[in-house]
Short mmCIF file of C-alpha atoms and ligand atoms in Angstrom, two decimals:
data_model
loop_
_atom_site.label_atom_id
_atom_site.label_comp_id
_atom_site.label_asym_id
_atom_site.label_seq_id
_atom_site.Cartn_x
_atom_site.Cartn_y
_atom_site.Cartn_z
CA UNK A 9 -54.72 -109.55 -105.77
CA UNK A 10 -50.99 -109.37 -107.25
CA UNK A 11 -50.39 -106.36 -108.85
CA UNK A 12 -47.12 -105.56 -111.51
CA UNK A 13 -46.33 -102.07 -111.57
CA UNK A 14 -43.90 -100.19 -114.39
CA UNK A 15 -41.93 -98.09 -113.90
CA UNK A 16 -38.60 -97.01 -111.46
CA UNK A 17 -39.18 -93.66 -110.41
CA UNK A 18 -40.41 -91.28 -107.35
CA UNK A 19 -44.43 -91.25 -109.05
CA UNK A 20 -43.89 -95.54 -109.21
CA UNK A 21 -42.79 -95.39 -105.67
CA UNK A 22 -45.35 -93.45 -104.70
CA UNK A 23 -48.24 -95.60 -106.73
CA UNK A 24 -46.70 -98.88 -104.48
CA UNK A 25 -46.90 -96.95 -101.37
CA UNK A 26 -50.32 -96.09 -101.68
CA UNK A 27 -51.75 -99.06 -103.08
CA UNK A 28 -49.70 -101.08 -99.96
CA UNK A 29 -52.58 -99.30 -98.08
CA UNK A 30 -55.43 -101.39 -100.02
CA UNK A 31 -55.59 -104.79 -97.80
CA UNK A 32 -56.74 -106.09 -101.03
CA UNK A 33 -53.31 -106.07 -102.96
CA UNK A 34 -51.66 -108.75 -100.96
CA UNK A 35 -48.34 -108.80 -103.64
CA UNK A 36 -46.91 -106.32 -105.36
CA UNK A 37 -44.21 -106.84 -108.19
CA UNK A 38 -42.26 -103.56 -109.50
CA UNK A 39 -40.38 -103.87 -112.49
CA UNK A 40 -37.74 -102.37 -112.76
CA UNK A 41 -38.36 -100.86 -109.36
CA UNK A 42 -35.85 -98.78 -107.27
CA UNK A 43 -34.38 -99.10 -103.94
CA UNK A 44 -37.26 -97.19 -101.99
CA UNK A 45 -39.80 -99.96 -103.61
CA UNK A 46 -37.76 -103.07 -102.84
CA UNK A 47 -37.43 -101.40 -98.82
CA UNK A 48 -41.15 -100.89 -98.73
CA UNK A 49 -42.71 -103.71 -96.49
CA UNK A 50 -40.52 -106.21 -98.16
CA UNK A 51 -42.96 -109.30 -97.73
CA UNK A 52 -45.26 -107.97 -100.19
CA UNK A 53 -43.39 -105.90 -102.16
CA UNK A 54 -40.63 -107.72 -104.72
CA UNK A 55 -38.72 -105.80 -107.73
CA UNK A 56 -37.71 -107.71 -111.22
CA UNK A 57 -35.41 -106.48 -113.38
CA UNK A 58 -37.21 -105.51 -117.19
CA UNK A 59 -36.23 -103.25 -119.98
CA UNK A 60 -39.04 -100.46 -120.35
CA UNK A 61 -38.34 -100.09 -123.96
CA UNK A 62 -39.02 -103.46 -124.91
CA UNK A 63 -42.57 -104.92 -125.29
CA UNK A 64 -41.17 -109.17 -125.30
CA UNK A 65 -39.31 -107.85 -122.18
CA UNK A 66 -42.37 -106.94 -120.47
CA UNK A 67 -44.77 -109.72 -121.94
CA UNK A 68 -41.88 -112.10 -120.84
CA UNK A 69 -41.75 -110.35 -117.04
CA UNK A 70 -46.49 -110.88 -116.84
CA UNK A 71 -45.80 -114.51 -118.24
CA UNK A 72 -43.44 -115.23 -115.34
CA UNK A 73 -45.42 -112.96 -112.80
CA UNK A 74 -48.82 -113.54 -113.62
CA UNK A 75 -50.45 -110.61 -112.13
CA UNK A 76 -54.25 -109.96 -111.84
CA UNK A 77 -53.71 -106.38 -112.45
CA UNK A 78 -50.76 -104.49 -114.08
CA UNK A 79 -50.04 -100.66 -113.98
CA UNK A 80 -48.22 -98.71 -116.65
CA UNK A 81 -46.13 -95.73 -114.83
CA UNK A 82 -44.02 -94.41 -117.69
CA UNK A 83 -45.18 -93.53 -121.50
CA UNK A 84 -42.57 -94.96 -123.01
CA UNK A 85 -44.63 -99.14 -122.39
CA UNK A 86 -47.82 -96.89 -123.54
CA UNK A 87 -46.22 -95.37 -126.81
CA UNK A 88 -44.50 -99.09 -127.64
CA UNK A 89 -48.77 -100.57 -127.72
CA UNK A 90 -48.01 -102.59 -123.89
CA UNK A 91 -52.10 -102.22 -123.14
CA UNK A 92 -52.95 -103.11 -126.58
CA UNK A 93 -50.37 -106.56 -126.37
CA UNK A 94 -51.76 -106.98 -123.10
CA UNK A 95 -55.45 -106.54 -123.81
CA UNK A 96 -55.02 -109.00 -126.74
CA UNK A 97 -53.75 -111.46 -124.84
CA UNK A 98 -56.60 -111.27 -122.16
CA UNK A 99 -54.78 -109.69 -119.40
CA UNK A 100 -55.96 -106.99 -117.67
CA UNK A 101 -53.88 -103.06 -117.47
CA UNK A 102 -54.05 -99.82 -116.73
CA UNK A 103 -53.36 -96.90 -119.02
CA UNK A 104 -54.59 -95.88 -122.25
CA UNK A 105 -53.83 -97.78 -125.63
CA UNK A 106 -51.43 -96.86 -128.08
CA UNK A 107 -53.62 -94.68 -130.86
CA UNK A 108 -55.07 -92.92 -127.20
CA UNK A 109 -51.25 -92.53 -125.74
CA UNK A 110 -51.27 -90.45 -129.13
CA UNK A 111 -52.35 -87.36 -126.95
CA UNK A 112 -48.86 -87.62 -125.41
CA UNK A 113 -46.81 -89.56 -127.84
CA UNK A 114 -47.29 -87.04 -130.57
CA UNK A 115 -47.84 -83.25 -129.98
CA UNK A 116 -48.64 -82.41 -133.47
CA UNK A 117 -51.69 -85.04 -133.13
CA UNK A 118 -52.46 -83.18 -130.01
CA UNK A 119 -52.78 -79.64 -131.50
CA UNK A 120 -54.45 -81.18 -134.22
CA UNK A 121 -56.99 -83.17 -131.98
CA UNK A 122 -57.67 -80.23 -130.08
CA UNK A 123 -58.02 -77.83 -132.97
CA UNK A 124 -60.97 -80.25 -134.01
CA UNK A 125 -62.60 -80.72 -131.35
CA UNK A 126 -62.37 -76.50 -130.02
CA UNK A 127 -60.28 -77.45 -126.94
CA UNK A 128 -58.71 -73.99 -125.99
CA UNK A 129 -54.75 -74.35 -126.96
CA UNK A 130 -52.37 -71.68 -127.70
CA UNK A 131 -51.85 -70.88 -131.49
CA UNK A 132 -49.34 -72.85 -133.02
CA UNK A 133 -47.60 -74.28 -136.64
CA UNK A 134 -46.70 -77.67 -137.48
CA UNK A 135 -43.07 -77.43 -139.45
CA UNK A 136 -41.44 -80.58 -141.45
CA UNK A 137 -38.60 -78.24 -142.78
CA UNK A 138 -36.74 -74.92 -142.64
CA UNK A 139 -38.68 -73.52 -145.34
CA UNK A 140 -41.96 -74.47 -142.81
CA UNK A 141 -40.38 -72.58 -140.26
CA UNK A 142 -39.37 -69.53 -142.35
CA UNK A 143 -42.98 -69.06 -143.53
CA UNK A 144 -44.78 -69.67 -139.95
CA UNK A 145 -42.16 -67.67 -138.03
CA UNK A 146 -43.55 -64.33 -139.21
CA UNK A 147 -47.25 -65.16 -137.18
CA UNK A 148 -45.48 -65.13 -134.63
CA UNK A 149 -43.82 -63.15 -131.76
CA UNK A 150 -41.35 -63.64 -129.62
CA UNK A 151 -40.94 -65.19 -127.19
CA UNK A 152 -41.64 -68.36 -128.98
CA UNK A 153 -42.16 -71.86 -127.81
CA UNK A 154 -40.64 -74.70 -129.98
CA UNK A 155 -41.63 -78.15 -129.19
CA UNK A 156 -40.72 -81.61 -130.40
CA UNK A 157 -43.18 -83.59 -132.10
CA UNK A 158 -42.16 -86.85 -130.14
CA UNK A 159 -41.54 -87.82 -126.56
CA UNK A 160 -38.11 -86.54 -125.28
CA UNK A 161 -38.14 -86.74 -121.39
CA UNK A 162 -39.45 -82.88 -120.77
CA UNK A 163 -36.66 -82.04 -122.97
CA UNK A 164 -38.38 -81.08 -126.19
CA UNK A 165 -40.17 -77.88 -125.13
CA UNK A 166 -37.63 -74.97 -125.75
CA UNK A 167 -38.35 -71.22 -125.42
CA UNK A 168 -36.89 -68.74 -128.27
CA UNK A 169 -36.15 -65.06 -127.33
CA UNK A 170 -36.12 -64.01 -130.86
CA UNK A 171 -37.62 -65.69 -134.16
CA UNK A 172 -33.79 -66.05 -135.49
CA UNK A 173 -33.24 -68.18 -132.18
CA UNK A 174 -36.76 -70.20 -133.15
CA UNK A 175 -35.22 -70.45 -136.57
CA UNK A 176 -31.82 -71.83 -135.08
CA UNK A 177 -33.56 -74.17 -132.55
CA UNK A 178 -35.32 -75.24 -135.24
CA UNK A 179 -32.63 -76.02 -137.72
CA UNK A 180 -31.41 -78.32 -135.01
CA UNK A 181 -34.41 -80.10 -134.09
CA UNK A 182 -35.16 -80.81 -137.88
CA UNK A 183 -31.35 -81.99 -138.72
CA UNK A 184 -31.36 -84.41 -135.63
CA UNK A 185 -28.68 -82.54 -133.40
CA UNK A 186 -30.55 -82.29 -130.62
CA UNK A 187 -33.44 -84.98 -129.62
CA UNK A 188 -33.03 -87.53 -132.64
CA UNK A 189 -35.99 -88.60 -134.24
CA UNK A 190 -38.39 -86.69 -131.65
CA UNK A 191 -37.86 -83.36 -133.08
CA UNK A 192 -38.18 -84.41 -136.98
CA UNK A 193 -41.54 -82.90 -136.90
CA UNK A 194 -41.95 -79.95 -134.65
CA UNK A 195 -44.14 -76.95 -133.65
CA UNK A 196 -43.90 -73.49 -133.41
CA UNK A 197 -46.37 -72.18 -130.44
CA UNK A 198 -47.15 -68.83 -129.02
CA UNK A 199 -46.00 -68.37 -126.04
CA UNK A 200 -48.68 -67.59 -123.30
CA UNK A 201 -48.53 -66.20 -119.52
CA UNK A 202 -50.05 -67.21 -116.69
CA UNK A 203 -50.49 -69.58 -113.39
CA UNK A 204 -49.26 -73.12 -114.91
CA UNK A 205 -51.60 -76.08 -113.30
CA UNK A 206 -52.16 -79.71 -114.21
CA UNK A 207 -55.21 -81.16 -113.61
CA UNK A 208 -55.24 -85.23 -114.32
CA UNK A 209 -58.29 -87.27 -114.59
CA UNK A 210 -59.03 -90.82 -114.49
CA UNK A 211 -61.20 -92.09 -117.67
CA UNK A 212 -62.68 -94.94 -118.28
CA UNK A 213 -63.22 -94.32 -121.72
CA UNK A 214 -66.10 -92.59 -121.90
CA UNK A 215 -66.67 -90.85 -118.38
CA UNK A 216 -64.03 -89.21 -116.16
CA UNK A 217 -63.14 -88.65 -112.49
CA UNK A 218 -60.64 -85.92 -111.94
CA UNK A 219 -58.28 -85.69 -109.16
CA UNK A 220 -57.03 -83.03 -106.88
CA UNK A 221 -55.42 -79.96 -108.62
CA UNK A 222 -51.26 -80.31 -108.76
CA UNK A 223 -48.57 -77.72 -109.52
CA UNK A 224 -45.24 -78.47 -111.03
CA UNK A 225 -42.06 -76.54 -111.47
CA UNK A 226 -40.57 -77.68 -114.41
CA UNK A 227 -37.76 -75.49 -114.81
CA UNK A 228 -34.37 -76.51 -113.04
CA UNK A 229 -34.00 -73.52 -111.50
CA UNK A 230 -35.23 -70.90 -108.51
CA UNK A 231 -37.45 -68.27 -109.58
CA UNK A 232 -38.55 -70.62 -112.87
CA UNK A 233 -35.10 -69.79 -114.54
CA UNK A 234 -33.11 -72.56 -116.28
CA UNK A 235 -33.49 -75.11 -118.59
CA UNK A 236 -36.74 -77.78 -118.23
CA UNK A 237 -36.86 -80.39 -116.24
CA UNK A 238 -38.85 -83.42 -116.03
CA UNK A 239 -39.90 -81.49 -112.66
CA UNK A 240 -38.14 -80.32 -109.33
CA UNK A 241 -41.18 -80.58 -107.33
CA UNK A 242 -44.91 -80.34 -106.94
CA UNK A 243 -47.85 -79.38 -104.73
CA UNK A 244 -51.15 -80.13 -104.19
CA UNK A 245 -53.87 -77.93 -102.46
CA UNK A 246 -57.96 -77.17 -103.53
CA UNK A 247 -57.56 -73.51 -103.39
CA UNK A 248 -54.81 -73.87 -106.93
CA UNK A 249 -58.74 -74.36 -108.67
CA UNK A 250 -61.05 -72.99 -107.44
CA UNK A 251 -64.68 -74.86 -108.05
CA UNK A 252 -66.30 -72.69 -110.73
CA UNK A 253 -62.75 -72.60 -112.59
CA UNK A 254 -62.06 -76.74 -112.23
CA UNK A 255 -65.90 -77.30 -113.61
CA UNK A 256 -65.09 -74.83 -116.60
CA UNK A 257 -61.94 -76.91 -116.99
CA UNK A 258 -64.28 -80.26 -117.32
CA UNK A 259 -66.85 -79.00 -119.46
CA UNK A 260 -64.26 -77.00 -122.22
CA UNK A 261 -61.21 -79.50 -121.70
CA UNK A 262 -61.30 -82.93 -119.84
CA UNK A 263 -64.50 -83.83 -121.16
CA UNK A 264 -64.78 -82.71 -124.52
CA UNK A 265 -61.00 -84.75 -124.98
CA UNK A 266 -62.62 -88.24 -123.78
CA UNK A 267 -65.37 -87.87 -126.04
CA UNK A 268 -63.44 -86.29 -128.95
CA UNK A 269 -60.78 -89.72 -128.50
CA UNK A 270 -63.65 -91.94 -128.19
CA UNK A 271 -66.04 -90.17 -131.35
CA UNK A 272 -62.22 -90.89 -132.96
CA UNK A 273 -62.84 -94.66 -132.30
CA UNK A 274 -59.26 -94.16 -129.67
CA UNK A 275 -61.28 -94.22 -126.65
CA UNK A 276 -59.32 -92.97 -123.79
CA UNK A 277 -58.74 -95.39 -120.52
CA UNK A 278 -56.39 -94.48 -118.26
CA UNK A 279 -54.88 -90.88 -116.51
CA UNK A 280 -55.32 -88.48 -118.80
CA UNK A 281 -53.12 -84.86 -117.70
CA UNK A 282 -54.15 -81.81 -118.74
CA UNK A 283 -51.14 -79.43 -118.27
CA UNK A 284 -52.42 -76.11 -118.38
CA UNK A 285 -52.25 -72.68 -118.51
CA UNK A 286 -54.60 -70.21 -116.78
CA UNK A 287 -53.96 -67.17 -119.06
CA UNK A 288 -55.73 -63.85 -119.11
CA UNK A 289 -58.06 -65.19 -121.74
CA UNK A 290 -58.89 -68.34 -120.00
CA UNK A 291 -57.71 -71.57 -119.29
CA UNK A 292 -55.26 -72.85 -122.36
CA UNK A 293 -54.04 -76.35 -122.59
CA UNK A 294 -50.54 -76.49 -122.83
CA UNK A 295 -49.77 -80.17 -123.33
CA UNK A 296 -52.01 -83.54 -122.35
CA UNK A 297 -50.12 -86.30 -121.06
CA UNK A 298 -51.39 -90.03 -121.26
CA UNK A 299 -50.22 -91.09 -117.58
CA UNK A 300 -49.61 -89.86 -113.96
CA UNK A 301 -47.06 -86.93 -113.99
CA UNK A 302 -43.90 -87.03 -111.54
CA UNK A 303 -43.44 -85.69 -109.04
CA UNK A 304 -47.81 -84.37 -109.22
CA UNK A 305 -48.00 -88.27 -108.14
CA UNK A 306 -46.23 -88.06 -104.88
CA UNK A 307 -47.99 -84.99 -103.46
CA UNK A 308 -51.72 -86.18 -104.98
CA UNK A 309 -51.39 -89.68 -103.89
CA UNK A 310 -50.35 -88.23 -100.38
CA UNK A 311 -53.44 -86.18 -100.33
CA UNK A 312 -55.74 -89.29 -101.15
CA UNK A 313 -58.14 -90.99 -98.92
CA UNK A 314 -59.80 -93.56 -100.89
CA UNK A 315 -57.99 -97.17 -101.72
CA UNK A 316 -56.15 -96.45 -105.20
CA UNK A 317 -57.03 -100.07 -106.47
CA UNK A 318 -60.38 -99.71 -106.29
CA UNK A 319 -59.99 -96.56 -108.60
CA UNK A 320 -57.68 -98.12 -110.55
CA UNK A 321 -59.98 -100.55 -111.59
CA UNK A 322 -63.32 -99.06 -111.38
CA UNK A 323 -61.00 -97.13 -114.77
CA UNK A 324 -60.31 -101.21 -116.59
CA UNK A 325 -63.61 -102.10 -115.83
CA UNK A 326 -65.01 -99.47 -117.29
CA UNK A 327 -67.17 -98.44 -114.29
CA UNK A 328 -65.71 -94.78 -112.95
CA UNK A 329 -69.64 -93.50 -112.48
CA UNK A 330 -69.46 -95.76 -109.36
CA UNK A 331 -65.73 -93.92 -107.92
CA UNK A 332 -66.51 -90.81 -105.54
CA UNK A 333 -62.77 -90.21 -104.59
CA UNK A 334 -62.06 -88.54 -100.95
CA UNK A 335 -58.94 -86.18 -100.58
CA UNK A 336 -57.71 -84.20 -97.29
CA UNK A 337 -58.10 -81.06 -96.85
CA UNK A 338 -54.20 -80.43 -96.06
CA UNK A 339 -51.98 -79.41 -98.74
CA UNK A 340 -48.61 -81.61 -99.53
CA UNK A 341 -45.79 -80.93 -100.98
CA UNK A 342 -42.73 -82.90 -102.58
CA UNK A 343 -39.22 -81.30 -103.09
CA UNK A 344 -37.23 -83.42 -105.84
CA UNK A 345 -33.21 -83.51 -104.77
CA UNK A 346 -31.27 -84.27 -107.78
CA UNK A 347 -28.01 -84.91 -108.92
CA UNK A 348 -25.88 -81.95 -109.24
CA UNK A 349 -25.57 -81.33 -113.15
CA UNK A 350 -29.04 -82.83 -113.78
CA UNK A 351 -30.84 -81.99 -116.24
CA UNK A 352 -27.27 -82.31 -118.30
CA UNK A 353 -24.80 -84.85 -117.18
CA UNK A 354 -24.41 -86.12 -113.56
CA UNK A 355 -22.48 -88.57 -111.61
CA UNK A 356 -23.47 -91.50 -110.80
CA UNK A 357 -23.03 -94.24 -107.39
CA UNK A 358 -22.94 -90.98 -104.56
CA UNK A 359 -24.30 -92.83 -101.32
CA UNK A 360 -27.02 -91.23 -100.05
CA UNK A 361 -27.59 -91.07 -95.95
CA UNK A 362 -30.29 -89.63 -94.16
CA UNK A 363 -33.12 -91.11 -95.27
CA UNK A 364 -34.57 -92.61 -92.26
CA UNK A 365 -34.01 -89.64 -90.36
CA UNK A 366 -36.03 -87.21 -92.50
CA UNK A 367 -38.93 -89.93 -92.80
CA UNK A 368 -38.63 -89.72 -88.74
CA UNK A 369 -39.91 -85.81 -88.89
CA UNK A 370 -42.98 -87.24 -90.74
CA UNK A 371 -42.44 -86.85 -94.28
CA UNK A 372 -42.19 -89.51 -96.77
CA UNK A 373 -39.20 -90.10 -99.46
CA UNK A 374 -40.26 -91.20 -102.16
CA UNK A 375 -37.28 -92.64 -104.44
CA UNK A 376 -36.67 -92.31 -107.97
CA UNK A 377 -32.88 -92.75 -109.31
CA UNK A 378 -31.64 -94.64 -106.19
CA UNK A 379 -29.95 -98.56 -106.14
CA UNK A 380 -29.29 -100.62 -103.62
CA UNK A 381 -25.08 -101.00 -103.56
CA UNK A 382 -24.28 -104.13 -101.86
CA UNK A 383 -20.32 -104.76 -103.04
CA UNK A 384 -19.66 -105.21 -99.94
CA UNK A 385 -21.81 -107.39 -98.40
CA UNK A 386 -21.69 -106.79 -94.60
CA UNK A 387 -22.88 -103.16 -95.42
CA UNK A 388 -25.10 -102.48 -98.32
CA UNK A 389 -26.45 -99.00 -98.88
CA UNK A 390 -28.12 -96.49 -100.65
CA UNK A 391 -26.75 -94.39 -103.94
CA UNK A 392 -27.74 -92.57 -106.70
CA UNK A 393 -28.27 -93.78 -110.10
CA UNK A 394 -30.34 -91.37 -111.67
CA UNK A 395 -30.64 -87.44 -112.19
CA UNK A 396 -34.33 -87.01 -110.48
CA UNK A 397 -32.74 -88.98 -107.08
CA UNK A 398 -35.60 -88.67 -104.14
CA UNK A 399 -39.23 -86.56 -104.31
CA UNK A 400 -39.16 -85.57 -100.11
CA UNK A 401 -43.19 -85.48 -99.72
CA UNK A 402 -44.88 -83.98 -96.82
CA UNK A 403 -48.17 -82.52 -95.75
CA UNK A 404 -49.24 -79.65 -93.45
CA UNK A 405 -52.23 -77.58 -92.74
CA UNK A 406 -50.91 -74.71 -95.52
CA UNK A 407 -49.07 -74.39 -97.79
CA UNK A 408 -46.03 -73.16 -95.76
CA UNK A 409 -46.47 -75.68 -92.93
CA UNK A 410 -45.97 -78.61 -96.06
CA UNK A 411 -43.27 -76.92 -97.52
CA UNK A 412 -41.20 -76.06 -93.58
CA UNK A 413 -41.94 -80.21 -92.94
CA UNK A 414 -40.98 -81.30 -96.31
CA UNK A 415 -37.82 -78.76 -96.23
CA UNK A 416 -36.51 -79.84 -92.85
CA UNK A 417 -36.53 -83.12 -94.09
CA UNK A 418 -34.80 -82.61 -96.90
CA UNK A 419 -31.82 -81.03 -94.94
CA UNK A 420 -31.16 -84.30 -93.29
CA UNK A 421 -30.88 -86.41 -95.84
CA UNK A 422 -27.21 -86.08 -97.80
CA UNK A 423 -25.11 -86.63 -100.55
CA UNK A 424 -22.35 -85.58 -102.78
CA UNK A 425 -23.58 -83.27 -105.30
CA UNK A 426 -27.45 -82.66 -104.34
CA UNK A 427 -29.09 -79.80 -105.69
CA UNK A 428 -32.21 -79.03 -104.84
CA UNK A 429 -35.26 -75.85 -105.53
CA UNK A 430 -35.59 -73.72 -102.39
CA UNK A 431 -38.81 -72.35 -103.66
CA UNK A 432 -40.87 -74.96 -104.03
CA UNK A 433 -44.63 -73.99 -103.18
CA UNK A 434 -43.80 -70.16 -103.67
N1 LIG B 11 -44.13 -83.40 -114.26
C1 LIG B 11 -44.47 -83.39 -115.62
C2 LIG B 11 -44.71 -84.71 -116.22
O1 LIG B 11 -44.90 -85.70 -115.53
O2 LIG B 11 -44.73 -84.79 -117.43
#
């Protein structure tokens, strides 16, 4: 079967890697791809050049590829309608369409959806203007979460220490200083404590299979300071849920979502990520996402058993009763190195060395903002081209046996400017 995956990062690189172990996807084609992808077993792995944020781009990349089976990675292909084009067209894809990518796209529809359908959420106020802010801010109090309404790259979620700061954060958003049109609707939320989880499911529209429990650290930062980050790392172990607390999860989240989008006539196919918060008064759901999250990919795909492609499309064919997915036991763990500066600016080009020598200890390194420099011909290598730069995956028998093999391969791999958490799995 050939298979078209999109997307360029570390959770794309880790999708190919894992579906290179099904014997049954004998070509892969990763557009735009990265370096990692293009080195993985070359003969069946090829990447094409494509721009993400155009659907004719992609519809022009399927005519030419013709794959059996394509694979959305990022939102942005999801929020443009790419499953809906594709599905109208006959072909067949993975992810949810464009009214169900809503649960992602749009976190006022969120709040909204879940407010009608009694998912638990922290309390929150949707704000078009100042004079929407002045008259929610008093419910509230502080700290208090500001979000975007639209996608921003994990930059639209901003904490306020004080309602003035909400007020001034807010005053940006609205104007257009900061995130463009993604923050010309916002929310205010209450801000809630607790042990931060995401749990992603596969749906097929109407039932779901959820995967191993993942934990993220968003914040750029040791010690969760700093400002947010698309992530600097994740693990993956059973004990972050345990049973009783993962079925609660199912009944009062996961499943009451995939029946609320399809009693909405928005039926949800795809991964559907429940990013949550396990508060004092329960489990709260913080955001949904309408995809795999990166880096949770990297570590959750490590811990997999079962072939990927048979989930993948026991999800299009709408037949996910049949999927009984088998996970090790061990725990893994991914540390994201990034380029210094990142999540603000960053250089560029920085060759990167090492790589081989840390996947010799055991781990994997999964790629995300790396390219293949071949200027000089006689001696291409690696560099960066990206802020998130390589997700350094391993797994161990705990939690710190994954993190000591994921962090001794990290220190061999180099270049100028990394930065990387030393806390990951803490
Ligand atoms: N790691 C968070 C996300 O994928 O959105």
């Amino acid at each position: 079967m050939k298979l078209l995956i999109l997307g360029g990062g570390g959770r794309e690189h880790a999708i190919v890697w894992k579906l290179l172990q099904s014997s049954r996807a004998t070509e892969i084609v990763c557009a735009p791809g990265n370096a990692g992808i293009c080195a993985e077993a070359e003969a069946r792995v090829r990447c094409v050049p494509v721009d993400l944020n155009s659907l004719d781009d992609i519809v022009r990349v399927a005519i030419e590829e013709q794959p059996d089976l394509t694979v959305v990675g990022p939102e942005q292909p999801l929020t443009l309608g790419v499953v809906d084009e594709f599905e109208r067209r006959g072909w067949r894809i993975f992810g949810p369409s464009k009214v169900a990518a809503r649960l992602e796209s749009s976190k006022v529809f969120a709040k909204e959806f879940m407010q009608r359908h009694q998912i638990p959420t922290p309390k929150y106020a949707v704000c078009t203007s100042l004079q929407d802010v002045e008259d929610a801010l008093p419910l509230f109090t502080a700290p208090i979460v500001v979000k975007a309404d639209g996608l921003a790259a994990g930059k639209g979620v901003l904490i306020a220490a004080s309602r003035e700061e909400a007020q001034q954060i807010s005053a940006e958003m609205l104007a257009g200083r900061t995130l463009a049109g993604a923050g010309s609707r916002l929310l205010l939320e209450e801000f809630v404590e607790g042990e931060e989880l995401s749990l992603l499911c596969l749906s097929d529209g109407r039932q779901l299979a959820p995967l191993a429990a993942a934990q993220d650290y968003k914040r750029v930062g040791e010690g969760d300071t700093g400002a947010n980050t698309g992530g600097m790392g994740a693990y993956s172990t059973d004990t972050l849920l345990e049973p009783e607390m993962r079925e609660w999860v199912l009944a009062h989240i996961a499943r009451p979502a995939i029946a609320g989008m399809a009693a909405e006539g928005a039926p949800f196919k795809g991964i559907l990520y429940c990013g949550l918060m396990l508060t004092a008064r329960g489990p709260l759901v913080l955001e949904f996402n309408a995809r795999f999250g990166d880096p949770e990919t990297q570590p959750l795909l490590m811990r997999l058993h079962s072939d990927l492609l048979d989930a993948l499309e026991a999800v299009v064919d709408e037949r996910i009763e049949s999927l009984a997915l088998e996970w090790t036991p061990e725990v893994a763990l991914g540390v994201v190195m990034a380029s210094g500066g990142y999540p603000g600016s960053f250089e560029s080009g920085q060759p990167i060395t090492g790589i081989e020598a840390a996947e010799a200890t055991g781990a994997k390194v999964f790629q995300a903002g790396t390219a293949l420099n071949n200027d000089n011909h006689s001696d291409s290598h690696i560099v960066t081209c990206g802020g998130r730069v390589l997700c350094v995956t391993a797994l161990g028998a705990d939690l710190e046996a994954a993190a000591a093999k994921a962090y001794s391969a990290v220190e061999k791999i180099s270049f100028e400017h990394s930065y990387y958490r030393r806390d990951i799995g803490q």
